[in-house]
PDB file of C-alpha atoms in Angstrom:
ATOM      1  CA  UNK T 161     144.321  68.101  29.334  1.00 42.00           C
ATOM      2  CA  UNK T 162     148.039  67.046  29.191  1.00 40.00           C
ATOM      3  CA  UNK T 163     150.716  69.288  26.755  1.00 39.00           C
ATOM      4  CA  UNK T 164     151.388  65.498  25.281  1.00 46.00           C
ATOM      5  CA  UNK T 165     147.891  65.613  23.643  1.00 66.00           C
ATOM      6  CA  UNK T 166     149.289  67.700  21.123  1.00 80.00           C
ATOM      7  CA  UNK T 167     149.693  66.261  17.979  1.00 84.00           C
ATOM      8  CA  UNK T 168     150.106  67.655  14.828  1.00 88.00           C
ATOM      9  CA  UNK T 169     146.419  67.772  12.635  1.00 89.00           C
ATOM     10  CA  UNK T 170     149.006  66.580   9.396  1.00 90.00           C
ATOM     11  CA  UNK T 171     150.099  63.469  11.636  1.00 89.00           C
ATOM     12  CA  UNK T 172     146.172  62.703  12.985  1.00 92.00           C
ATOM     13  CA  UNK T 173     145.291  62.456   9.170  1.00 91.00           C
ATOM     14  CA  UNK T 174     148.005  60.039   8.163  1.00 92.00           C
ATOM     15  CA  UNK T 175     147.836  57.988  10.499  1.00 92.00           C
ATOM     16  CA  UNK T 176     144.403  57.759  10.982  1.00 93.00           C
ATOM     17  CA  UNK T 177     144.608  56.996   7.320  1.00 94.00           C
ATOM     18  CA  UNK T 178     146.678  53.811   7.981  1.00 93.00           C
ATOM     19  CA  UNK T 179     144.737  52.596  10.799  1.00 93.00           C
ATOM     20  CA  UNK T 180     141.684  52.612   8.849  1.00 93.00           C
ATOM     21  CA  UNK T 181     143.603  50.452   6.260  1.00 94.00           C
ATOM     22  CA  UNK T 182     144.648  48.323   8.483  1.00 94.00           C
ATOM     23  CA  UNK T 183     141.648  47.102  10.334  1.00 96.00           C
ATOM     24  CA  UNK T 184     139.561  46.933   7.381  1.00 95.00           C
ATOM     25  CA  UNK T 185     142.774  44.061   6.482  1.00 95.00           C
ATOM     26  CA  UNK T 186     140.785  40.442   6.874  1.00 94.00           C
ATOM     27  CA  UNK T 187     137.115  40.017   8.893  1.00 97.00           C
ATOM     28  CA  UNK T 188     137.779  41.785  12.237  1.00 97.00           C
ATOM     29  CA  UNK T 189     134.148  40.606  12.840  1.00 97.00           C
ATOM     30  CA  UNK T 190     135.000  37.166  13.001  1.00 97.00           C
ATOM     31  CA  UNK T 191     137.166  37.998  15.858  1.00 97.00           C
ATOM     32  CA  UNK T 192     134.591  39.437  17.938  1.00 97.00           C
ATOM     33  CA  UNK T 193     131.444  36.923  17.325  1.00 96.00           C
ATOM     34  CA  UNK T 194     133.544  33.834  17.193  1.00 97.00           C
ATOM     35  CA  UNK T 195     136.516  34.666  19.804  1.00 97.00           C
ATOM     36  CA  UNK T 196     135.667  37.100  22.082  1.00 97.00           C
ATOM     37  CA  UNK T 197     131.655  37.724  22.130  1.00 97.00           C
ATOM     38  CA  UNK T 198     131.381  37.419  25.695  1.00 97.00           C
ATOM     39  CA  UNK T 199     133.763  41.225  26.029  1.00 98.00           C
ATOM     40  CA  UNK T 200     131.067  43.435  25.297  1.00 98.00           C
ATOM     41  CA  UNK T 201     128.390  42.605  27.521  1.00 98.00           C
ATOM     42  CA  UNK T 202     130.658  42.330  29.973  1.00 98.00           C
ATOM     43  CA  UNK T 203     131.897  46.067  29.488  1.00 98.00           C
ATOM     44  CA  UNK T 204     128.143  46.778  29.675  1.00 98.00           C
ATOM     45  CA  UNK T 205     127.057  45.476  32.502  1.00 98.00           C
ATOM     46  CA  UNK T 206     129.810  46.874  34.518  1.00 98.00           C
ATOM     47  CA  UNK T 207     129.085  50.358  33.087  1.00 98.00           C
ATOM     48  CA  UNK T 208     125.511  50.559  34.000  1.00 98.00           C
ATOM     49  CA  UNK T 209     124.131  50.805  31.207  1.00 98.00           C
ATOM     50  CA  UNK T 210     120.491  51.523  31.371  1.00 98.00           C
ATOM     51  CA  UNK T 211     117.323  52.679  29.184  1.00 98.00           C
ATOM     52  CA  UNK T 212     117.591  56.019  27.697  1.00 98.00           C
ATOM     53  CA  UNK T 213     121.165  56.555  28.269  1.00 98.00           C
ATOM     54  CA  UNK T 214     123.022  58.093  25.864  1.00 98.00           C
ATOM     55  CA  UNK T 215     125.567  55.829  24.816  1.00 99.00           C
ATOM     56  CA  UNK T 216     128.909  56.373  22.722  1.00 99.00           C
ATOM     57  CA  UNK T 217     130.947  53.461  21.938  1.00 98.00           C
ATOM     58  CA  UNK T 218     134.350  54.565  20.746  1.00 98.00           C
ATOM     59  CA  UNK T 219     136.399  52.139  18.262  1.00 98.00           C
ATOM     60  CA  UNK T 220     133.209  50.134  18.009  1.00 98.00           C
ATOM     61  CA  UNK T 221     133.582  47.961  15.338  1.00 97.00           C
ATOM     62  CA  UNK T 222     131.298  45.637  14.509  1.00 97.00           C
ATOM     63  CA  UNK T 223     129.314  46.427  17.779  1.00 98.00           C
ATOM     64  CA  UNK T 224     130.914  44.028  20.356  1.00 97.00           C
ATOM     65  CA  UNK T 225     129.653  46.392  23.074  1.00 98.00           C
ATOM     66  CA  UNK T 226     127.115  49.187  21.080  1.00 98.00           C
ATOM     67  CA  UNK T 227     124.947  46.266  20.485  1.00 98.00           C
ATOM     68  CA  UNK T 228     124.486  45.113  23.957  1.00 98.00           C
ATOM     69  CA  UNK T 229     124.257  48.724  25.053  1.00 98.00           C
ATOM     70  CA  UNK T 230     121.519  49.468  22.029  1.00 98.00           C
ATOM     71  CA  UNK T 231     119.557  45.997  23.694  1.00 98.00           C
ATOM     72  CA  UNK T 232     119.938  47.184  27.520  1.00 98.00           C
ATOM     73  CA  UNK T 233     117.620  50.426  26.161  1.00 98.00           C
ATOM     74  CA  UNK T 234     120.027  52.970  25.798  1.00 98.00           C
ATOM     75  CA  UNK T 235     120.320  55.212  23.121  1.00 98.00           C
ATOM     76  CA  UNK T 236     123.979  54.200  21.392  1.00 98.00           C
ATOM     77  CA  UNK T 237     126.404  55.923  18.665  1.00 98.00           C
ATOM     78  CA  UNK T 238     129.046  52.959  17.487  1.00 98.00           C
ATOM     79  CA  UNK T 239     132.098  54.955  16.326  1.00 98.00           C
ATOM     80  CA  UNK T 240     134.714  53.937  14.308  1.00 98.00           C
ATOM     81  CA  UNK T 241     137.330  54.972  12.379  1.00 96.00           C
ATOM     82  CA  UNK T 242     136.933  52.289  10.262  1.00 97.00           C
ATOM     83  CA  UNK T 243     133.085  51.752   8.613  1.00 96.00           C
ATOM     84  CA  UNK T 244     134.243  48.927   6.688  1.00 96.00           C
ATOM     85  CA  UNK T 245     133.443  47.436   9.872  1.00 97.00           C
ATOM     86  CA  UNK T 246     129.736  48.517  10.402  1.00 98.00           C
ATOM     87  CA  UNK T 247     128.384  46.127   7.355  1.00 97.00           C
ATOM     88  CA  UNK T 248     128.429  43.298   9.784  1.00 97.00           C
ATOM     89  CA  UNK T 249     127.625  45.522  12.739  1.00 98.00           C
ATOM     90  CA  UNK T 250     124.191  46.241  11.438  1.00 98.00           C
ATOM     91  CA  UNK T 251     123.463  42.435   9.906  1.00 98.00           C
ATOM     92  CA  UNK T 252     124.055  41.602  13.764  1.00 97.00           C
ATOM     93  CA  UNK T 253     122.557  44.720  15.071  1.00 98.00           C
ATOM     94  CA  UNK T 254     119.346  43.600  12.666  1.00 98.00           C
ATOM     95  CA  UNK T 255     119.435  40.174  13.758  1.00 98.00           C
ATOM     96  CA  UNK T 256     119.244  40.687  17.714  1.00 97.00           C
ATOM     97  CA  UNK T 257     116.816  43.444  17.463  1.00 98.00           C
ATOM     98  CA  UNK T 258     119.142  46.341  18.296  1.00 98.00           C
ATOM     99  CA  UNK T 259     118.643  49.328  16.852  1.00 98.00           C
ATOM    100  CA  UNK T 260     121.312  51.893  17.185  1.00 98.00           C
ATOM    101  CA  UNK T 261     123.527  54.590  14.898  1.00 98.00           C
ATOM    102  CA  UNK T 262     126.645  53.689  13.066  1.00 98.00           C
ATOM    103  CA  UNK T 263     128.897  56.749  12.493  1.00 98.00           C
ATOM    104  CA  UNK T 264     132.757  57.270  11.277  1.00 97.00           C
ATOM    105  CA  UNK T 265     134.857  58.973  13.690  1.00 96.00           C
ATOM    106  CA  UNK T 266     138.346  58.835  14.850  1.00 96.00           C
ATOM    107  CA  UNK T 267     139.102  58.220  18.631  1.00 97.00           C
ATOM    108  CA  UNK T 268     141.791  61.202  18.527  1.00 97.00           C
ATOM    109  CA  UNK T 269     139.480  63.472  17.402  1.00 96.00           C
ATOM    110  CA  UNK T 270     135.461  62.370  18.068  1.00 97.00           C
ATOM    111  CA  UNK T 271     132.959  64.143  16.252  1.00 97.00           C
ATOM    112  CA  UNK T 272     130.649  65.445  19.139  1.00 98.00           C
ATOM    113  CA  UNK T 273     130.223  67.776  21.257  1.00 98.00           C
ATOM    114  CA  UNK T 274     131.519  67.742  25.064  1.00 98.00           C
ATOM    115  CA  UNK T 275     129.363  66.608  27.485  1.00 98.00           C
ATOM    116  CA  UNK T 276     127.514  64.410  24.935  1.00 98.00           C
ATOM    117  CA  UNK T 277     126.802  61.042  25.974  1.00 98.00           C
ATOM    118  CA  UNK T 278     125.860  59.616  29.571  1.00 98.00           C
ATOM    119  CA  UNK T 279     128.150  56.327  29.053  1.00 99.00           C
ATOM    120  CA  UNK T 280     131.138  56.489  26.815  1.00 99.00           C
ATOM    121  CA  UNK T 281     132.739  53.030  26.315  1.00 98.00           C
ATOM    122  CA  UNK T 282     134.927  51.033  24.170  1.00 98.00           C
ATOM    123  CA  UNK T 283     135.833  47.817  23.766  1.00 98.00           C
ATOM    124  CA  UNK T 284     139.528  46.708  23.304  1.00 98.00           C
ATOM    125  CA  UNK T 285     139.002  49.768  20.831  1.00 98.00           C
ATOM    126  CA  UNK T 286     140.393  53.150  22.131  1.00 98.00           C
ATOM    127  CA  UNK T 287     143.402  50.951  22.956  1.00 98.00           C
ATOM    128  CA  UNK T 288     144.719  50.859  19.388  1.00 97.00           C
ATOM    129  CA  UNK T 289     144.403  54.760  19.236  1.00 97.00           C
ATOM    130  CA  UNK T 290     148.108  55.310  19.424  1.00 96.00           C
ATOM    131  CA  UNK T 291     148.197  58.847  20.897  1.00 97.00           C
ATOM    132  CA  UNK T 292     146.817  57.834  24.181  1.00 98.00           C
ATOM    133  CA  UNK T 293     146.607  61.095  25.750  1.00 98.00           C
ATOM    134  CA  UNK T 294     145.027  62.526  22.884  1.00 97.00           C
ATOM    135  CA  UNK T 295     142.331  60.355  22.836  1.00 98.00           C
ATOM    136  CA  UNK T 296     142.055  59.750  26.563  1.00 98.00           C
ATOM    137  CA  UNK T 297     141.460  63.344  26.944  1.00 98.00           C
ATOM    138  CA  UNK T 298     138.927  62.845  23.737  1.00 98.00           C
ATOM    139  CA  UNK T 299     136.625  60.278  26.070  1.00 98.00           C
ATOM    140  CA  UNK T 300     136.595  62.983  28.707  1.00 98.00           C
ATOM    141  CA  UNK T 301     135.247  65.623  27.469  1.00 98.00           C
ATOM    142  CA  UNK T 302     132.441  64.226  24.989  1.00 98.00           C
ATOM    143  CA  UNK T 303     131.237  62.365  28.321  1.00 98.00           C
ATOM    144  CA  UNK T 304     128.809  64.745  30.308  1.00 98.00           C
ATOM    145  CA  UNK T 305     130.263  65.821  33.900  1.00 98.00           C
ATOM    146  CA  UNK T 306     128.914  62.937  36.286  1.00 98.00           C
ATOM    147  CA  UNK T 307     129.086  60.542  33.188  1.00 98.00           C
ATOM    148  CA  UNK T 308     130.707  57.102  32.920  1.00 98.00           C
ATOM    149  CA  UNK T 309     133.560  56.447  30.952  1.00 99.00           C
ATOM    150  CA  UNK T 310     134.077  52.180  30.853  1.00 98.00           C
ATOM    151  CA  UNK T 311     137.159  50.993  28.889  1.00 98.00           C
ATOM    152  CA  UNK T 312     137.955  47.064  28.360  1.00 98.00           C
ATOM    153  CA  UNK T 313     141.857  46.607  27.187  1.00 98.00           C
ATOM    154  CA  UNK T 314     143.998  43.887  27.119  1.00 98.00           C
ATOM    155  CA  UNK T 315     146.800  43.759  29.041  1.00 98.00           C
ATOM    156  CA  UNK T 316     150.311  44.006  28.634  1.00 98.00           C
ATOM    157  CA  UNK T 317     151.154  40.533  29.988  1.00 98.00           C
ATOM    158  CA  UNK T 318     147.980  38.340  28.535  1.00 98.00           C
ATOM    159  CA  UNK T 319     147.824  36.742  26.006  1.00 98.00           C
ATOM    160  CA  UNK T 320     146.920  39.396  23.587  1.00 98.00           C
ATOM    161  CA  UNK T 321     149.892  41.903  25.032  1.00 98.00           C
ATOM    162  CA  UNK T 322     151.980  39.264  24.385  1.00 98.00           C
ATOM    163  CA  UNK T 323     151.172  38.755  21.101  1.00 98.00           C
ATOM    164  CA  UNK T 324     151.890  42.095  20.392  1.00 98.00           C
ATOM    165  CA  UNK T 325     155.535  42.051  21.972  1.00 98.00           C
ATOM    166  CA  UNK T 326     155.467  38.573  19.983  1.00 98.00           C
ATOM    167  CA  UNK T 327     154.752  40.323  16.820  1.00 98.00           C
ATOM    168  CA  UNK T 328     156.571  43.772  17.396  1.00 97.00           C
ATOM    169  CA  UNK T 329     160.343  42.458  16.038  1.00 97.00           C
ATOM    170  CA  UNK T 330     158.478  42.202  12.483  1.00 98.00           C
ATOM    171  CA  UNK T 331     156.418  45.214  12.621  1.00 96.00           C
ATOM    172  CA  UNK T 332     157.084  48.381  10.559  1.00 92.00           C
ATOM    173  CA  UNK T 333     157.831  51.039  12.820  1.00 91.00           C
ATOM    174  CA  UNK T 334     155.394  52.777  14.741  1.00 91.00           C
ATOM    175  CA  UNK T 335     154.594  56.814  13.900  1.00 89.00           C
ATOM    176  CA  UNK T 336     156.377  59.030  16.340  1.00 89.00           C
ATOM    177  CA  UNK T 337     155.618  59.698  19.778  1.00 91.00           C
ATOM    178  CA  UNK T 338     153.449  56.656  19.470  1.00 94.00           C
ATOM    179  CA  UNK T 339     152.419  54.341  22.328  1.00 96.00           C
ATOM    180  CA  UNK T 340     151.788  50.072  22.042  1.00 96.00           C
ATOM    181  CA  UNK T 341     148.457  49.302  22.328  1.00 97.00           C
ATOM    182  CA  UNK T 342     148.576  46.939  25.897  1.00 98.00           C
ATOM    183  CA  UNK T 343     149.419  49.839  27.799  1.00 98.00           C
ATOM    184  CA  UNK T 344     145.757  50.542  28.139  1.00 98.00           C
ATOM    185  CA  UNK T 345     145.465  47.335  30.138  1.00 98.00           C
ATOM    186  CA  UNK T 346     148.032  48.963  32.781  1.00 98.00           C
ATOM    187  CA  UNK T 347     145.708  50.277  35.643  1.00 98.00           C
ATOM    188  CA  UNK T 348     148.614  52.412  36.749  1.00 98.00           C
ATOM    189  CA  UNK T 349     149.220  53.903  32.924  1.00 98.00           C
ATOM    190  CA  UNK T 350     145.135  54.410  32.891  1.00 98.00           C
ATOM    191  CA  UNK T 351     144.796  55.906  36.173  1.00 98.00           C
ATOM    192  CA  UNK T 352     147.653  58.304  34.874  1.00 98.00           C
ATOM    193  CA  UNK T 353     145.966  59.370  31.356  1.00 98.00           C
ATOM    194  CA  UNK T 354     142.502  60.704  33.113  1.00 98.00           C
ATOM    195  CA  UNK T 355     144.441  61.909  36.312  1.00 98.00           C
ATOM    196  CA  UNK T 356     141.900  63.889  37.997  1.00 98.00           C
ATOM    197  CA  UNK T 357     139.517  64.248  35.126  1.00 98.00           C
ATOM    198  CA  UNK T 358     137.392  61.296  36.616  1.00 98.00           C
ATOM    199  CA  UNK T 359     136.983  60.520  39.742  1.00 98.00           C
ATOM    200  CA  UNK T 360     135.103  56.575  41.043  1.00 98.00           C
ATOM    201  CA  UNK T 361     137.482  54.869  39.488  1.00 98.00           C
ATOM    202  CA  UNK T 362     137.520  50.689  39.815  1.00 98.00           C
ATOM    203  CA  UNK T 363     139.462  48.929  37.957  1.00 98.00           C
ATOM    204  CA  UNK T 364     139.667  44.929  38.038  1.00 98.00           C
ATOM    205  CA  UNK T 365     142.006  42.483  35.913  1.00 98.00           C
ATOM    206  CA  UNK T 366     139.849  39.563  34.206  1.00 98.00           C
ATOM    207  CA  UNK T 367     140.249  36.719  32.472  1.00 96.00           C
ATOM    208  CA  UNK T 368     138.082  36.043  29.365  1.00 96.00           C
ATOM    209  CA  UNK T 369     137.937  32.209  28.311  1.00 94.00           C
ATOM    210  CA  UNK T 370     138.547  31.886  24.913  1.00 96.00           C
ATOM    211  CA  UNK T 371     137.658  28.045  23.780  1.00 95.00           C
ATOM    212  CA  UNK T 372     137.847  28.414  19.940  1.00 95.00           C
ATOM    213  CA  UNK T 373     140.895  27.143  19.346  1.00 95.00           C
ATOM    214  CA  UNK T 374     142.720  23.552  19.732  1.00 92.00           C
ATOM    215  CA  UNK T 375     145.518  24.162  18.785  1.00 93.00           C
ATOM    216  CA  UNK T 376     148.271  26.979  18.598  1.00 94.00           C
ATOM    217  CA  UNK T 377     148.355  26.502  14.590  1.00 96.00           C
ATOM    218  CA  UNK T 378     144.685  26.808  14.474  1.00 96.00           C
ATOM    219  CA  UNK T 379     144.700  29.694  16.889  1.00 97.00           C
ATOM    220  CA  UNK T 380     147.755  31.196  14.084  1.00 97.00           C
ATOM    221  CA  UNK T 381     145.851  30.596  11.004  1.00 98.00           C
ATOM    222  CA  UNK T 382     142.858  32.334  11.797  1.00 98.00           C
ATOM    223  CA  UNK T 383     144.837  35.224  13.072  1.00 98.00           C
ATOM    224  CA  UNK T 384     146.889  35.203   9.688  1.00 97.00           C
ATOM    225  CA  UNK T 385     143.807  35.215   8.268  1.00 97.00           C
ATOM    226  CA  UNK T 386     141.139  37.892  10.293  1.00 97.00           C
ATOM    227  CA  UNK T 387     143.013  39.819  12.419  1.00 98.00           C
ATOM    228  CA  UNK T 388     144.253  43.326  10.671  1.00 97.00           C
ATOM    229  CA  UNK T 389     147.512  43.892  13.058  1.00 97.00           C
ATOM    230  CA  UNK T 390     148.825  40.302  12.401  1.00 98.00           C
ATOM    231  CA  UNK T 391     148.089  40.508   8.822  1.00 98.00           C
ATOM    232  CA  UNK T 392     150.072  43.594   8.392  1.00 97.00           C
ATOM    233  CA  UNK T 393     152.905  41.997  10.172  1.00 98.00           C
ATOM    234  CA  UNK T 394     153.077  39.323   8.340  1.00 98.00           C
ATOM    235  CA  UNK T 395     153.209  41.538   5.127  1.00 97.00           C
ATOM    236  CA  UNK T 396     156.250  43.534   6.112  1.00 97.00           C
ATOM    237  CA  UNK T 397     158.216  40.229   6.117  1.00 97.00           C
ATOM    238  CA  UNK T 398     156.737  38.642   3.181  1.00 96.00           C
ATOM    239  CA  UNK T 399     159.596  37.348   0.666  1.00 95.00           C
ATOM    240  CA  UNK T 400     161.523  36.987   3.831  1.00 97.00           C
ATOM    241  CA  UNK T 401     161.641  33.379   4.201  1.00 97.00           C
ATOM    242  CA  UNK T 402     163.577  32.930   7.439  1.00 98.00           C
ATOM    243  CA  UNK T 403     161.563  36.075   9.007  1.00 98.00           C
ATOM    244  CA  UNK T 404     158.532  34.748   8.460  1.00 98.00           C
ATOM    245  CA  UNK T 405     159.536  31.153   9.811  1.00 98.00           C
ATOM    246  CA  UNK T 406     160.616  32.907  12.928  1.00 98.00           C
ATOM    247  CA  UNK T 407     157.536  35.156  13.091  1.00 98.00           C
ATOM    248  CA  UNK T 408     155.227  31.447  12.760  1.00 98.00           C
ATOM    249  CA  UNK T 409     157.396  30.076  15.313  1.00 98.00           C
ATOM    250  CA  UNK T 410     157.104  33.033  17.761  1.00 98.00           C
ATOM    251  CA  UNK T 411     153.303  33.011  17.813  1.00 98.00           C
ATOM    252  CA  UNK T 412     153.216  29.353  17.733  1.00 97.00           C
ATOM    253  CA  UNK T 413     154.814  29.476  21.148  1.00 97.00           C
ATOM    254  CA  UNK T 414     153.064  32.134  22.328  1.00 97.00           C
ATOM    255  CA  UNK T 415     149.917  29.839  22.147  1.00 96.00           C
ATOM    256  CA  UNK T 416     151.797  26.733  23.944  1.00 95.00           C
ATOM    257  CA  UNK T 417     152.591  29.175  26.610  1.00 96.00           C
ATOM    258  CA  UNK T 418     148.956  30.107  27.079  1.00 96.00           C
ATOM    259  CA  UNK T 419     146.737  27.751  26.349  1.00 92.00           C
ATOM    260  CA  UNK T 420     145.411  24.973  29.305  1.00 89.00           C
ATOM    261  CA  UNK T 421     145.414  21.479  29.238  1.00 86.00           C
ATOM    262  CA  UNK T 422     142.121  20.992  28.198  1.00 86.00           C
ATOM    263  CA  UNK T 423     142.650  23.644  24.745  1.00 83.00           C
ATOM    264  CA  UNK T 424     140.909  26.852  26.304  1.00 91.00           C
ATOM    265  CA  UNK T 425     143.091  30.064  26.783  1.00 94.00           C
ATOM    266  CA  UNK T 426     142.677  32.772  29.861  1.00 93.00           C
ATOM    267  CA  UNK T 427     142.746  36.494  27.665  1.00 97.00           C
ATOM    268  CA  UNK T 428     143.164  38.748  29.773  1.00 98.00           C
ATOM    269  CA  UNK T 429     142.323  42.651  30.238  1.00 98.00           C
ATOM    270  CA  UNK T 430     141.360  45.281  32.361  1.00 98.00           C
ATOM    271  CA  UNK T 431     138.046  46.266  33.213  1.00 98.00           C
ATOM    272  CA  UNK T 432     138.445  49.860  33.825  1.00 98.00           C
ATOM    273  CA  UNK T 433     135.244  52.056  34.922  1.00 98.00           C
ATOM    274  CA  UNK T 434     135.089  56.101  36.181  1.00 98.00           C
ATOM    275  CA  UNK T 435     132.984  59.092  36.617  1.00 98.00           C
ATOM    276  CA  UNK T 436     134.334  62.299  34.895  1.00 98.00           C
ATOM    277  CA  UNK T 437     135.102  65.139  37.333  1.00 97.00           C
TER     278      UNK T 437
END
């Protein structure tokens, strides 16, 4: 466990405070059914999930990956630190069949004892935890020794990354010692956080085809609209009338830049998979 996993309990509560706030901003859900479905049981699959595991899913959400995991047989916790969230988790959970716990728990500092779970994964989740040492170390040690630990982020120079960096000029400042998101799509920074608390380790760059948008302003509405992080962006500029015209502009190109001839987008993250030590 690194020395920069220290982080004042005061400064956990806060910010895990805001976080919450923030991604219970807009219908996250709609962003994982309509956008990016296809994520989860991708993460699954290349976990291993399999009947009776024990199964923690860390930022879970609405259950982009628990779900999967709950209908491959294993036995699954979705955690998040947001339960606003699990409403819709459990009308989809209900709907497919799934059946599986929903519990409230911050990535930073996860309710369960070490050596827990069999498979601990999340889902372009743990990414947003913004102490990344703190709550790599967290995914460690509430996996059992021999476990699997299988993390899907998006990277720092897809689409998503670079939406961020698009975004960051109007964003309030970030809490100290704070780290952006897309840095868990950075096999290199990854590698670094678990160091030689895992061992196995693959980890392969993928593209996800996203085909629900056909245009950039269609892609920038819903976003306005769903998506917590760009909704909080767009609220630290509002009554800024040249800010926000910039800030439409920015992610209005960001979409030209990415998106194919035929409308679809390439999204792209890491698929990151290890054993702990």
């Amino acid at each position: 466990m690194s020395d920069t996993a220290d982080v004042p309990p005061e400064v956990l509560t806060a910010v895990g405070a805001k976080h919450r706030a923030l991604w219970a901003l807009g219908d996250y859900p709609a962003v994982a059914t309509e956008v990016i479905p296809e994520l989860g049981p991708a993460l699954v699959e290349a976990a291993g999930v399999e009947p009776g595991d024990r199964v923690l899913d860390v930022g879970a959400g609405s259950g982009n990956a628990a779900i999967p995991a709950a209908l491959a047989g294993a036995r699954v916790v979705a955690s998040d630190l947001t339960p606003e969230l699990f409403d819709a988790g459990r009308i989809a959970a209900a709907a497919s069949g799934a059946d599986l716990t929903w519990a409230e728990g911050d990535a930073h500092a996860l309710p369960y004892d070490d050596g827990a779970f069999d498979i601990v994964l999340s889902c372009v989740g743990v990414m947003f935890a913004p102490f990344h040492q703190r709550a790599a170390d967290e995914l460690v040690r509430v996996t059992r020794p021999g476990g699997t630990i299988g993390l899907a982020s998006w990277t720092p120079s897809g689409f998503i990354g670079q939406m961020f960096a698009a975004m960051r000029p109007y964003a309030p400042a970030p809490p100290p010692g704070a780290q952006p998101p897309p840095l868990w799509g950075d096999e290199e920074h990854v590698r670094a956080l678990f160091g030689d608390q895992v061992t196995d380790v693959h980890a392969e760059v993928r593209g996800l085809p996203v085909t629900r948008f056909a245009t950039g302003r269609e892609f920038r509405e819903f976003f306005k609209a769903v998506y917590g992080p760009t909704i909080a962006v767009y609220r630290n500029v509002e009554g800024d009338t040249a800010r926000t015209t910039e800030l439409d502009g920015a992610l209005l190109d960001l979409a030209a830049r990415f998106q194919r001839v035929d409308g679809a987008m390439d999204w792209e993250y890491l698929l990151f998979t290890a054993r702990r030590a």
